[in-house]
PDB file of N, CA, C and O in Angstrom:
ATOM      1  N   MET A   1       0.858  -1.172   0.000  1.00 94.00           N
ATOM      2  CA  MET A   1       0.000   0.000   0.000  1.00 94.00           C
ATOM      3  C   MET A   1       0.894   1.222   0.000  1.00 94.00           C
ATOM      4  O   MET A   1       1.914   1.257   0.688  1.00 94.00           O
ATOM      5  N   TYR A   2       0.495   2.211  -0.782  1.00 93.00           N
ATOM      6  CA  TYR A   2       1.263   3.446  -0.804  1.00 93.00           C
ATOM      7  C   TYR A   2       0.357   4.647  -0.994  1.00 93.00           C
ATOM      8  O   TYR A   2      -0.798   4.525  -1.385  1.00 93.00           O
ATOM      9  N   TYR A   3       0.929   5.813  -0.697  1.00 94.00           N
ATOM     10  CA  TYR A   3       0.214   7.087  -0.702  1.00 94.00           C
ATOM     11  C   TYR A   3       0.931   8.062  -1.615  1.00 94.00           C
ATOM     12  O   TYR A   3       2.144   8.228  -1.520  1.00 94.00           O
ATOM     13  N   LYS A   4       0.187   8.687  -2.515  1.00 93.00           N
ATOM     14  CA  LYS A   4       0.718   9.732  -3.386  1.00 93.00           C
ATOM     15  C   LYS A   4       0.109  11.050  -2.936  1.00 93.00           C
ATOM     16  O   LYS A   4      -1.110  11.235  -3.026  1.00 93.00           O
ATOM     17  N   ASP A   5       0.942  11.949  -2.422  1.00 90.00           N
ATOM     18  CA  ASP A   5       0.480  13.213  -1.852  1.00 90.00           C
ATOM     19  C   ASP A   5      -0.243  14.078  -2.889  1.00 90.00           C
ATOM     20  O   ASP A   5      -1.232  14.731  -2.571  1.00 90.00           O
ATOM     21  N   ASP A   6       0.217  14.070  -4.124  1.00 87.00           N
ATOM     22  CA  ASP A   6      -0.413  14.859  -5.187  1.00 87.00           C
ATOM     23  C   ASP A   6      -1.759  14.216  -5.535  1.00 87.00           C
ATOM     24  O   ASP A   6      -1.822  13.222  -6.238  1.00 87.00           O
ATOM     25  N   GLY A   7      -2.835  14.773  -4.989  1.00 89.00           N
ATOM     26  CA  GLY A   7      -4.167  14.223  -5.210  1.00 89.00           C
ATOM     27  C   GLY A   7      -4.642  13.333  -4.080  1.00 89.00           C
ATOM     28  O   GLY A   7      -5.755  12.818  -4.123  1.00 89.00           O
ATOM     29  N   ASP A   8      -3.804  13.125  -3.066  1.00 93.00           N
ATOM     30  CA  ASP A   8      -4.160  12.286  -1.914  1.00 93.00           C
ATOM     31  C   ASP A   8      -4.708  10.932  -2.368  1.00 93.00           C
ATOM     32  O   ASP A   8      -5.811  10.523  -2.018  1.00 93.00           O
ATOM     33  N   LEU A   9      -3.916  10.230  -3.170  1.00 96.00           N
ATOM     34  CA  LEU A   9      -4.313   8.944  -3.744  1.00 96.00           C
ATOM     35  C   LEU A   9      -3.657   7.797  -2.974  1.00 96.00           C
ATOM     36  O   LEU A   9      -2.437   7.769  -2.793  1.00 96.00           O
ATOM     37  N   PHE A  10      -4.478   6.855  -2.516  1.00 97.00           N
ATOM     38  CA  PHE A  10      -4.007   5.666  -1.816  1.00 97.00           C
ATOM     39  C   PHE A  10      -4.195   4.461  -2.726  1.00 97.00           C
ATOM     40  O   PHE A  10      -5.237   4.314  -3.362  1.00 97.00           O
ATOM     41  N   THR A  11      -3.199   3.586  -2.767  1.00 96.00           N
ATOM     42  CA  THR A  11      -3.232   2.420  -3.642  1.00 96.00           C
ATOM     43  C   THR A  11      -2.775   1.189  -2.872  1.00 96.00           C
ATOM     44  O   THR A  11      -1.809   1.248  -2.114  1.00 96.00           O
ATOM     45  N   VAL A  12      -3.483   0.082  -3.067  1.00 95.00           N
ATOM     46  CA  VAL A  12      -3.065  -1.201  -2.507  1.00 95.00           C
ATOM     47  C   VAL A  12      -2.926  -2.191  -3.666  1.00 95.00           C
ATOM     48  O   VAL A  12      -3.753  -2.202  -4.580  1.00 95.00           O
ATOM     49  N   CYS A  13      -1.836  -2.973  -3.630  1.00 93.00           N
ATOM     50  CA  CYS A  13      -1.551  -3.897  -4.728  1.00 93.00           C
ATOM     51  C   CYS A  13      -1.242  -5.290  -4.188  1.00 93.00           C
ATOM     52  O   CYS A  13      -0.443  -5.438  -3.259  1.00 93.00           O
ATOM     53  N   ASP A  14      -1.866  -6.273  -4.784  1.00 89.00           N
ATOM     54  CA  ASP A  14      -1.544  -7.670  -4.519  1.00 89.00           C
ATOM     55  C   ASP A  14      -0.506  -8.069  -5.559  1.00 89.00           C
ATOM     56  O   ASP A  14      -0.839  -8.296  -6.710  1.00 89.00           O
ATOM     57  N   THR A  15       0.754  -8.141  -5.164  1.00 85.00           N
ATOM     58  CA  THR A  15       1.841  -8.397  -6.107  1.00 85.00           C
ATOM     59  C   THR A  15       2.299  -9.853  -6.116  1.00 85.00           C
ATOM     60  O   THR A  15       3.219 -10.191  -6.837  1.00 85.00           O
ATOM     61  N   ASN A  16       1.646 -10.707  -5.327  1.00 84.00           N
ATOM     62  CA  ASN A  16       2.063 -12.095  -5.233  1.00 84.00           C
ATOM     63  C   ASN A  16       0.926 -13.010  -5.706  1.00 84.00           C
ATOM     64  O   ASN A  16      -0.112 -13.089  -5.064  1.00 84.00           O
ATOM     65  N   PRO A  17       1.111 -13.736  -6.812  1.00 80.00           N
ATOM     66  CA  PRO A  17       0.049 -14.611  -7.333  1.00 80.00           C
ATOM     67  C   PRO A  17      -0.054 -15.907  -6.540  1.00 80.00           C
ATOM     68  O   PRO A  17       0.202 -17.002  -7.049  1.00 80.00           O
ATOM     69  N   ASP A  18      -0.429 -15.802  -5.255  1.00 84.00           N
ATOM     70  CA  ASP A  18      -0.469 -16.959  -4.379  1.00 84.00           C
ATOM     71  C   ASP A  18      -1.885 -17.408  -4.031  1.00 84.00           C
ATOM     72  O   ASP A  18      -2.078 -18.294  -3.218  1.00 84.00           O
ATOM     73  N   GLY A  19      -2.886 -16.772  -4.641  1.00 86.00           N
ATOM     74  CA  GLY A  19      -4.268 -17.133  -4.356  1.00 86.00           C
ATOM     75  C   GLY A  19      -4.897 -16.336  -3.228  1.00 86.00           C
ATOM     76  O   GLY A  19      -6.078 -16.494  -2.951  1.00 86.00           O
ATOM     77  N   TYR A  20      -4.108 -15.494  -2.564  1.00 89.00           N
ATOM     78  CA  TYR A  20      -4.619 -14.653  -1.491  1.00 89.00           C
ATOM     79  C   TYR A  20      -4.566 -13.192  -1.925  1.00 89.00           C
ATOM     80  O   TYR A  20      -3.635 -12.775  -2.599  1.00 89.00           O
ATOM     81  N   GLY A  21      -5.546 -12.406  -1.502  1.00 91.00           N
ATOM     82  CA  GLY A  21      -5.560 -10.986  -1.785  1.00 91.00           C
ATOM     83  C   GLY A  21      -4.989 -10.195  -0.617  1.00 91.00           C
ATOM     84  O   GLY A  21      -4.453 -10.761   0.344  1.00 91.00           O
ATOM     85  N   VAL A  22      -5.106  -8.892  -0.703  1.00 93.00           N
ATOM     86  CA  VAL A  22      -4.663  -8.000   0.365  1.00 93.00           C
ATOM     87  C   VAL A  22      -5.743  -6.966   0.641  1.00 93.00           C
ATOM     88  O   VAL A  22      -6.530  -6.612  -0.240  1.00 93.00           O
ATOM     89  N   THR A  23      -5.770  -6.488   1.876  1.00 95.00           N
ATOM     90  CA  THR A  23      -6.641  -5.393   2.271  1.00 95.00           C
ATOM     91  C   THR A  23      -5.764  -4.292   2.845  1.00 95.00           C
ATOM     92  O   THR A  23      -4.859  -4.567   3.633  1.00 95.00           O
ATOM     93  N   GLY A  24      -6.037  -3.065   2.433  1.00 96.00           N
ATOM     94  CA  GLY A  24      -5.349  -1.912   2.988  1.00 96.00           C
ATOM     95  C   GLY A  24      -6.363  -0.998   3.657  1.00 96.00           C
ATOM     96  O   GLY A  24      -7.493  -0.860   3.179  1.00 96.00           O
ATOM     97  N   GLN A  25      -5.971  -0.405   4.769  1.00 97.00           N
ATOM     98  CA  GLN A  25      -6.857   0.533   5.464  1.00 97.00           C
ATOM     99  C   GLN A  25      -6.086   1.796   5.824  1.00 97.00           C
ATOM    100  O   GLN A  25      -4.905   1.739   6.156  1.00 97.00           O
ATOM    101  N   LEU A  26      -6.787   2.916   5.773  1.00 97.00           N
ATOM    102  CA  LEU A  26      -6.269   4.186   6.247  1.00 97.00           C
ATOM    103  C   LEU A  26      -6.967   4.479   7.555  1.00 97.00           C
ATOM    104  O   LEU A  26      -8.199   4.413   7.639  1.00 97.00           O
ATOM    105  N   LYS A  27      -6.177   4.769   8.595  1.00 96.00           N
ATOM    106  CA  LYS A  27      -6.749   4.982   9.932  1.00 96.00           C
ATOM    107  C   LYS A  27      -6.277   6.311  10.502  1.00 96.00           C
ATOM    108  O   LYS A  27      -5.207   6.810  10.153  1.00 96.00           O
ATOM    109  N   THR A  28      -7.089   6.861  11.408  1.00 94.00           N
ATOM    110  CA  THR A  28      -6.768   8.094  12.113  1.00 94.00           C
ATOM    111  C   THR A  28      -7.425   8.052  13.485  1.00 94.00           C
ATOM    112  O   THR A  28      -8.221   7.154  13.775  1.00 94.00           O
ATOM    113  N   LEU A  29      -7.097   9.026  14.318  1.00 87.00           N
ATOM    114  CA  LEU A  29      -7.753   9.123  15.625  1.00 87.00           C
ATOM    115  C   LEU A  29      -9.153   9.680  15.449  1.00 87.00           C
ATOM    116  O   LEU A  29      -9.387  10.531  14.576  1.00 87.00           O
ATOM    117  N   ASN A  30     -10.082   9.246  16.292  1.00 84.00           N
ATOM    118  CA  ASN A  30     -11.431   9.810  16.225  1.00 84.00           C
ATOM    119  C   ASN A  30     -11.394  11.255  16.728  1.00 84.00           C
ATOM    120  O   ASN A  30     -10.361  11.738  17.197  1.00 84.00           O
ATOM    121  N   SER A  31     -12.493  11.965  16.623  1.00 81.00           N
ATOM    122  CA  SER A  31     -12.516  13.406  16.881  1.00 81.00           C
ATOM    123  C   SER A  31     -12.122  13.787  18.302  1.00 81.00           C
ATOM    124  O   SER A  31     -11.587  14.861  18.527  1.00 81.00           O
ATOM    125  N   ASN A  32     -12.352  12.918  19.276  1.00 82.00           N
ATOM    126  CA  ASN A  32     -11.954  13.262  20.643  1.00 82.00           C
ATOM    127  C   ASN A  32     -10.609  12.639  21.026  1.00 82.00           C
ATOM    128  O   ASN A  32     -10.168  12.767  22.164  1.00 82.00           O
ATOM    129  N   GLY A  33      -9.948  11.982  20.075  1.00 77.00           N
ATOM    130  CA  GLY A  33      -8.602  11.458  20.301  1.00 77.00           C
ATOM    131  C   GLY A  33      -8.512  10.236  21.199  1.00 77.00           C
ATOM    132  O   GLY A  33      -7.434   9.898  21.667  1.00 77.00           O
ATOM    133  N   THR A  34      -9.621   9.554  21.430  1.00 83.00           N
ATOM    134  CA  THR A  34      -9.611   8.424  22.357  1.00 83.00           C
ATOM    135  C   THR A  34      -9.566   7.065  21.665  1.00 83.00           C
ATOM    136  O   THR A  34      -9.463   6.048  22.343  1.00 83.00           O
ATOM    137  N   GLY A  35      -9.650   7.027  20.354  1.00 89.00           N
ATOM    138  CA  GLY A  35      -9.646   5.741  19.658  1.00 89.00           C
ATOM    139  C   GLY A  35      -9.277   5.904  18.199  1.00 89.00           C
ATOM    140  O   GLY A  35      -9.290   7.010  17.653  1.00 89.00           O
ATOM    141  N   ILE A  36      -8.937   4.807  17.574  1.00 92.00           N
ATOM    142  CA  ILE A  36      -8.559   4.808  16.160  1.00 92.00           C
ATOM    143  C   ILE A  36      -9.765   4.400  15.327  1.00 92.00           C
ATOM    144  O   ILE A  36     -10.455   3.442  15.660  1.00 92.00           O
ATOM    145  N   ILE A  37      -9.998   5.132  14.239  1.00 94.00           N
ATOM    146  CA  ILE A  37     -11.082   4.792  13.329  1.00 94.00           C
ATOM    147  C   ILE A  37     -10.528   4.537  11.928  1.00 94.00           C
ATOM    148  O   ILE A  37      -9.512   5.089  11.543  1.00 94.00           O
ATOM    149  N   THR A  38     -11.204   3.682  11.203  1.00 96.00           N
ATOM    150  CA  THR A  38     -10.857   3.406   9.809  1.00 96.00           C
ATOM    151  C   THR A  38     -11.643   4.349   8.925  1.00 96.00           C
ATOM    152  O   THR A  38     -12.871   4.393   9.003  1.00 96.00           O
ATOM    153  N   VAL A  39     -10.935   5.114   8.095  1.00 96.00           N
ATOM    154  CA  VAL A  39     -11.606   6.077   7.215  1.00 96.00           C
ATOM    155  C   VAL A  39     -11.661   5.604   5.765  1.00 96.00           C
ATOM    156  O   VAL A  39     -12.394   6.170   4.958  1.00 96.00           O
ATOM    157  N   MET A  40     -10.893   4.556   5.431  1.00 97.00           N
ATOM    158  CA  MET A  40     -10.913   4.010   4.070  1.00 97.00           C
ATOM    159  C   MET A  40     -10.438   2.567   4.105  1.00 97.00           C
ATOM    160  O   MET A  40      -9.523   2.231   4.841  1.00 97.00           O
ATOM    161  N   THR A  41     -11.081   1.723   3.295  1.00 97.00           N
ATOM    162  CA  THR A  41     -10.653   0.335   3.122  1.00 97.00           C
ATOM    163  C   THR A  41     -10.567   0.043   1.629  1.00 97.00           C
ATOM    164  O   THR A  41     -11.488   0.358   0.881  1.00 97.00           O
ATOM    165  N   LEU A  42      -9.447  -0.551   1.220  1.00 96.00           N
ATOM    166  CA  LEU A  42      -9.237  -0.979  -0.166  1.00 96.00           C
ATOM    167  C   LEU A  42      -8.882  -2.449  -0.171  1.00 96.00           C
ATOM    168  O   LEU A  42      -8.072  -2.891   0.642  1.00 96.00           O
ATOM    169  N   ASP A  43      -9.473  -3.213  -1.083  1.00 93.00           N
ATOM    170  CA  ASP A  43      -9.148  -4.629  -1.238  1.00 93.00           C
ATOM    171  C   ASP A  43      -8.608  -4.862  -2.636  1.00 93.00           C
ATOM    172  O   ASP A  43      -9.103  -4.286  -3.606  1.00 93.00           O
ATOM    173  N   ASP A  44      -7.597  -5.729  -2.742  1.00 91.00           N
ATOM    174  CA  ASP A  44      -7.070  -6.094  -4.051  1.00 91.00           C
ATOM    175  C   ASP A  44      -6.726  -7.579  -4.038  1.00 91.00           C
ATOM    176  O   ASP A  44      -6.263  -8.117  -3.045  1.00 91.00           O
ATOM    177  N   GLY A  45      -6.949  -8.197  -5.163  1.00 84.00           N
ATOM    178  CA  GLY A  45      -6.633  -9.613  -5.319  1.00 84.00           C
ATOM    179  C   GLY A  45      -7.507 -10.209  -6.387  1.00 84.00           C
ATOM    180  O   GLY A  45      -8.619  -9.772  -6.624  1.00 84.00           O
ATOM    181  N   GLY A  46      -6.964 -11.178  -7.088  1.00 66.00           N
ATOM    182  CA  GLY A  46      -7.743 -11.852  -8.109  1.00 66.00           C
ATOM    183  C   GLY A  46      -7.727 -11.176  -9.461  1.00 66.00           C
ATOM    184  O   GLY A  46      -8.360 -11.635 -10.389  1.00 66.00           O
ATOM    185  N   ASP A  47      -7.011 -10.057  -9.569  1.00 71.00           N
ATOM    186  CA  ASP A  47      -6.865  -9.404 -10.876  1.00 71.00           C
ATOM    187  C   ASP A  47      -5.437  -8.880 -11.001  1.00 71.00           C
ATOM    188  O   ASP A  47      -4.655  -8.927 -10.062  1.00 71.00           O
ATOM    189  N   SER A  48      -5.107  -8.371 -12.174  1.00 71.00           N
ATOM    190  CA  SER A  48      -3.733  -7.922 -12.411  1.00 71.00           C
ATOM    191  C   SER A  48      -3.525  -6.453 -12.077  1.00 71.00           C
ATOM    192  O   SER A  48      -2.423  -5.940 -12.232  1.00 71.00           O
ATOM    193  N   ASN A  49      -4.554  -5.768 -11.641  1.00 81.00           N
ATOM    194  CA  ASN A  49      -4.446  -4.339 -11.357  1.00 81.00           C
ATOM    195  C   ASN A  49      -4.446  -4.072  -9.863  1.00 81.00           C
ATOM    196  O   ASN A  49      -4.850  -4.907  -9.063  1.00 81.00           O
ATOM    197  N   CYS A  50      -4.020  -2.875  -9.510  1.00 91.00           N
ATOM    198  CA  CYS A  50      -4.090  -2.399  -8.133  1.00 91.00           C
ATOM    199  C   CYS A  50      -5.422  -1.679  -7.942  1.00 91.00           C
ATOM    200  O   CYS A  50      -6.068  -1.301  -8.900  1.00 91.00           O
ATOM    201  N   ASP A  51      -5.825  -1.483  -6.693  1.00 94.00           N
ATOM    202  CA  ASP A  51      -7.040  -0.722  -6.392  1.00 94.00           C
ATOM    203  C   ASP A  51      -6.642   0.568  -5.695  1.00 94.00           C
ATOM    204  O   ASP A  51      -5.771   0.566  -4.819  1.00 94.00           O
ATOM    205  N   SER A  52      -7.287   1.681  -6.073  1.00 95.00           N
ATOM    206  CA  SER A  52      -6.945   3.003  -5.555  1.00 95.00           C
ATOM    207  C   SER A  52      -8.195   3.788  -5.204  1.00 95.00           C
ATOM    208  O   SER A  52      -9.269   3.542  -5.742  1.00 95.00           O
ATOM    209  N   ASP A  53      -8.014   4.758  -4.325  1.00 96.00           N
ATOM    210  CA  ASP A  53      -9.077   5.694  -3.984  1.00 96.00           C
ATOM    211  C   ASP A  53      -8.444   6.935  -3.373  1.00 96.00           C
ATOM    212  O   ASP A  53      -7.310   6.895  -2.889  1.00 96.00           O
ATOM    213  N   ASN A  54      -9.188   8.030  -3.405  1.00 96.00           N
ATOM    214  CA  ASN A  54      -8.719   9.294  -2.845  1.00 96.00           C
ATOM    215  C   ASN A  54      -9.294   9.504  -1.454  1.00 96.00           C
ATOM    216  O   ASN A  54     -10.423   9.120  -1.176  1.00 96.00           O
ATOM    217  N   TYR A  55      -8.479  10.131  -0.597  1.00 95.00           N
ATOM    218  CA  TYR A  55      -8.949  10.572   0.716  1.00 95.00           C
ATOM    219  C   TYR A  55      -8.160  11.825   1.063  1.00 95.00           C
ATOM    220  O   TYR A  55      -6.931  11.820   1.016  1.00 95.00           O
ATOM    221  N   ASP A  56      -8.859  12.896   1.410  1.00 93.00           N
ATOM    222  CA  ASP A  56      -8.215  14.180   1.674  1.00 93.00           C
ATOM    223  C   ASP A  56      -7.523  14.169   3.035  1.00 93.00           C
ATOM    224  O   ASP A  56      -8.173  14.146   4.075  1.00 93.00           O
ATOM    225  N   ILE A  57      -6.192  14.154   3.006  1.00 92.00           N
ATOM    226  CA  ILE A  57      -5.394  14.235   4.230  1.00 92.00           C
ATOM    227  C   ILE A  57      -5.393  15.694   4.675  1.00 92.00           C
ATOM    228  O   ILE A  57      -5.025  16.580   3.920  1.00 92.00           O
ATOM    229  N   ILE A  58      -5.811  15.935   5.916  1.00 85.00           N
ATOM    230  CA  ILE A  58      -6.058  17.291   6.396  1.00 85.00           C
ATOM    231  C   ILE A  58      -5.032  17.700   7.450  1.00 85.00           C
ATOM    232  O   ILE A  58      -4.870  17.014   8.462  1.00 85.00           O
ATOM    233  N   GLY A  59      -4.348  18.820   7.214  1.00 81.00           N
ATOM    234  CA  GLY A  59      -3.505  19.499   8.192  1.00 81.00           C
ATOM    235  C   GLY A  59      -2.631  18.620   9.052  1.00 81.00           C
ATOM    236  O   GLY A  59      -1.944  17.729   8.575  1.00 81.00           O
ATOM    237  N   ALA A  60      -2.667  18.877  10.351  1.00 84.00           N
ATOM    238  CA  ALA A  60      -1.789  18.199  11.299  1.00 84.00           C
ATOM    239  C   ALA A  60      -2.377  16.889  11.827  1.00 84.00           C
ATOM    240  O   ALA A  60      -1.763  16.222  12.645  1.00 84.00           O
ATOM    241  N   LYS A  61      -3.554  16.514  11.378  1.00 89.00           N
ATOM    242  CA  LYS A  61      -4.171  15.271  11.833  1.00 89.00           C
ATOM    243  C   LYS A  61      -3.283  14.086  11.430  1.00 89.00           C
ATOM    244  O   LYS A  61      -2.775  14.030  10.313  1.00 89.00           O
ATOM    245  N   SER A  62      -3.090  13.133  12.328  1.00 91.00           N
ATOM    246  CA  SER A  62      -2.205  11.990  12.086  1.00 91.00           C
ATOM    247  C   SER A  62      -2.964  10.815  11.476  1.00 91.00           C
ATOM    248  O   SER A  62      -4.076  10.507  11.898  1.00 91.00           O
ATOM    249  N   TYR A  63      -2.320  10.155  10.523  1.00 94.00           N
ATOM    250  CA  TYR A  63      -2.878   9.000   9.824  1.00 94.00           C
ATOM    251  C   TYR A  63      -1.832   7.892   9.786  1.00 94.00           C
ATOM    252  O   TYR A  63      -0.629   8.147   9.886  1.00 94.00           O
ATOM    253  N   SER A  64      -2.281   6.666   9.567  1.00 95.00           N
ATOM    254  CA  SER A  64      -1.382   5.561   9.276  1.00 95.00           C
ATOM    255  C   SER A  64      -2.095   4.591   8.338  1.00 95.00           C
ATOM    256  O   SER A  64      -3.318   4.512   8.317  1.00 95.00           O
ATOM    257  N   MET A  65      -1.300   3.895   7.544  1.00 97.00           N
ATOM    258  CA  MET A  65      -1.829   2.893   6.623  1.00 97.00           C
ATOM    259  C   MET A  65      -1.581   1.514   7.231  1.00 97.00           C
ATOM    260  O   MET A  65      -0.538   1.266   7.831  1.00 97.00           O
ATOM    261  N   TRP A  66      -2.546   0.628   7.066  1.00 96.00           N
ATOM    262  CA  TRP A  66      -2.463  -0.743   7.567  1.00 96.00           C
ATOM    263  C   TRP A  66      -2.700  -1.698   6.404  1.00 96.00           C
ATOM    264  O   TRP A  66      -3.574  -1.458   5.574  1.00 96.00           O
ATOM    265  N   VAL A  67      -1.940  -2.787   6.354  1.00 96.00           N
ATOM    266  CA  VAL A  67      -2.083  -3.764   5.276  1.00 96.00           C
ATOM    267  C   VAL A  67      -2.195  -5.161   5.878  1.00 96.00           C
ATOM    268  O   VAL A  67      -1.487  -5.503   6.820  1.00 96.00           O
ATOM    269  N   ASN A  68      -3.108  -5.951   5.298  1.00 95.00           N
ATOM    270  CA  ASN A  68      -3.280  -7.338   5.696  1.00 95.00           C
ATOM    271  C   ASN A  68      -3.226  -8.222   4.465  1.00 95.00           C
ATOM    272  O   ASN A  68      -3.958  -8.004   3.505  1.00 95.00           O
ATOM    273  N   TRP A  69      -2.332  -9.227   4.497  1.00 90.00           N
ATOM    274  CA  TRP A  69      -2.316 -10.269   3.473  1.00 90.00           C
ATOM    275  C   TRP A  69      -3.304 -11.322   3.927  1.00 90.00           C
ATOM    276  O   TRP A  69      -3.269 -11.774   5.074  1.00 90.00           O
ATOM    277  N   HIS A  70      -4.237 -11.711   3.063  1.00 90.00           N
ATOM    278  CA  HIS A  70      -5.320 -12.617   3.438  1.00 90.00           C
ATOM    279  C   HIS A  70      -4.850 -14.035   3.768  1.00 90.00           C
ATOM    280  O   HIS A  70      -5.644 -14.858   4.214  1.00 90.00           O
ATOM    281  N   GLY A  71      -3.572 -14.312   3.580  1.00 88.00           N
ATOM    282  CA  GLY A  71      -3.035 -15.631   3.904  1.00 88.00           C
ATOM    283  C   GLY A  71      -2.739 -15.822   5.379  1.00 88.00           C
ATOM    284  O   GLY A  71      -2.439 -16.923   5.817  1.00 88.00           O
ATOM    285  N   ASN A  72      -2.793 -14.739   6.153  1.00 90.00           N
ATOM    286  CA  ASN A  72      -2.634 -14.850   7.612  1.00 90.00           C
ATOM    287  C   ASN A  72      -3.506 -13.779   8.259  1.00 90.00           C
ATOM    288  O   ASN A  72      -4.203 -13.031   7.586  1.00 90.00           O
ATOM    289  N   SER A  73      -3.455 -13.646   9.541  1.00 83.00           N
ATOM    290  CA  SER A  73      -4.332 -12.670  10.204  1.00 83.00           C
ATOM    291  C   SER A  73      -3.569 -11.456  10.715  1.00 83.00           C
ATOM    292  O   SER A  73      -4.099 -10.694  11.511  1.00 83.00           O
ATOM    293  N   SER A  74      -2.348 -11.262  10.265  1.00 91.00           N
ATOM    294  CA  SER A  74      -1.534 -10.155  10.759  1.00 91.00           C
ATOM    295  C   SER A  74      -1.758  -8.874   9.963  1.00 91.00           C
ATOM    296  O   SER A  74      -1.866  -8.896   8.744  1.00 91.00           O
ATOM    297  N   TRP A  75      -1.828  -7.759  10.682  1.00 94.00           N
ATOM    298  CA  TRP A  75      -1.901  -6.439  10.076  1.00 94.00           C
ATOM    299  C   TRP A  75      -0.552  -5.758  10.275  1.00 94.00           C
ATOM    300  O   TRP A  75       0.074  -5.905  11.322  1.00 94.00           O
ATOM    301  N   TYR A  76      -0.110  -5.008   9.260  1.00 95.00           N
ATOM    302  CA  TYR A  76       1.172  -4.316   9.306  1.00 95.00           C
ATOM    303  C   TYR A  76       0.911  -2.818   9.160  1.00 95.00           C
ATOM    304  O   TYR A  76       0.229  -2.398   8.222  1.00 95.00           O
ATOM    305  N   GLU A  77       1.473  -2.022  10.067  1.00 95.00           N
ATOM    306  CA  GLU A  77       1.201  -0.583  10.114  1.00 95.00           C
ATOM    307  C   GLU A  77       2.374   0.209   9.555  1.00 95.00           C
ATOM    308  O   GLU A  77       3.537  -0.084   9.839  1.00 95.00           O
ATOM    309  N   SER A  78       2.054   1.264   8.802  1.00 95.00           N
ATOM    310  CA  SER A  78       3.073   2.194   8.313  1.00 95.00           C
ATOM    311  C   SER A  78       3.463   3.156   9.431  1.00 95.00           C
ATOM    312  O   SER A  78       2.874   3.163  10.510  1.00 95.00           O
ATOM    313  N   VAL A  79       4.418   4.008   9.128  1.00 94.00           N
ATOM    314  CA  VAL A  79       4.728   5.103  10.041  1.00 94.00           C
ATOM    315  C   VAL A  79       3.552   6.069  10.031  1.00 94.00           C
ATOM    316  O   VAL A  79       2.779   6.121   9.065  1.00 94.00           O
ATOM    317  N   VAL A  80       3.399   6.825  11.091  1.00 92.00           N
ATOM    318  CA  VAL A  80       2.344   7.816  11.186  1.00 92.00           C
ATOM    319  C   VAL A  80       2.758   9.042  10.363  1.00 92.00           C
ATOM    320  O   VAL A  80       3.920   9.439  10.381  1.00 92.00           O
ATOM    321  N   PHE A  81       1.804   9.622   9.636  1.00 92.00           N
ATOM    322  CA  PHE A  81       2.110  10.779   8.800  1.00 92.00           C
ATOM    323  C   PHE A  81       0.963  11.777   8.849  1.00 92.00           C
ATOM    324  O   PHE A  81      -0.141  11.470   9.301  1.00 92.00           O
ATOM    325  N   SER A  82       1.247  12.999   8.385  1.00 89.00           N
ATOM    326  CA  SER A  82       0.233  14.055   8.314  1.00 89.00           C
ATOM    327  C   SER A  82       0.566  14.966   7.142  1.00 89.00           C
ATOM    328  O   SER A  82       1.625  14.824   6.520  1.00 89.00           O
ATOM    329  N   GLU A  83      -0.294  15.909   6.855  1.00 85.00           N
ATOM    330  CA  GLU A  83      -0.103  16.844   5.750  1.00 85.00           C
ATOM    331  C   GLU A  83       0.921  17.926   6.103  1.00 85.00           C
ATOM    332  O   GLU A  83       1.576  18.452   5.244  1.00 85.00           O
ATOM    333  N   SER A  84       1.028  18.247   7.371  1.00 78.00           N
ATOM    334  CA  SER A  84       1.922  19.346   7.758  1.00 78.00           C
ATOM    335  C   SER A  84       3.304  18.866   8.145  1.00 78.00           C
ATOM    336  O   SER A  84       3.575  17.740   8.298  1.00 78.00           O
TER     337      SER A  84
END
């Protein structure tokens, strides 16, 4: 999963033809800062293309990307990032 700042485009790609897909999620803190919420979910697998969508990253609010390979139950988190 990767993020392109120009246009705030998020993309998740299943690059391994192993029969399992991948899910990517974009997460941030909820409005009162007490919990993490998922603001976008992308799934890819079973085709030769990646899946993408836009989400407007706003100011100093912190976000992180999470990826899960459907072959196990582990989620992997990116570094935390923001627009500022």
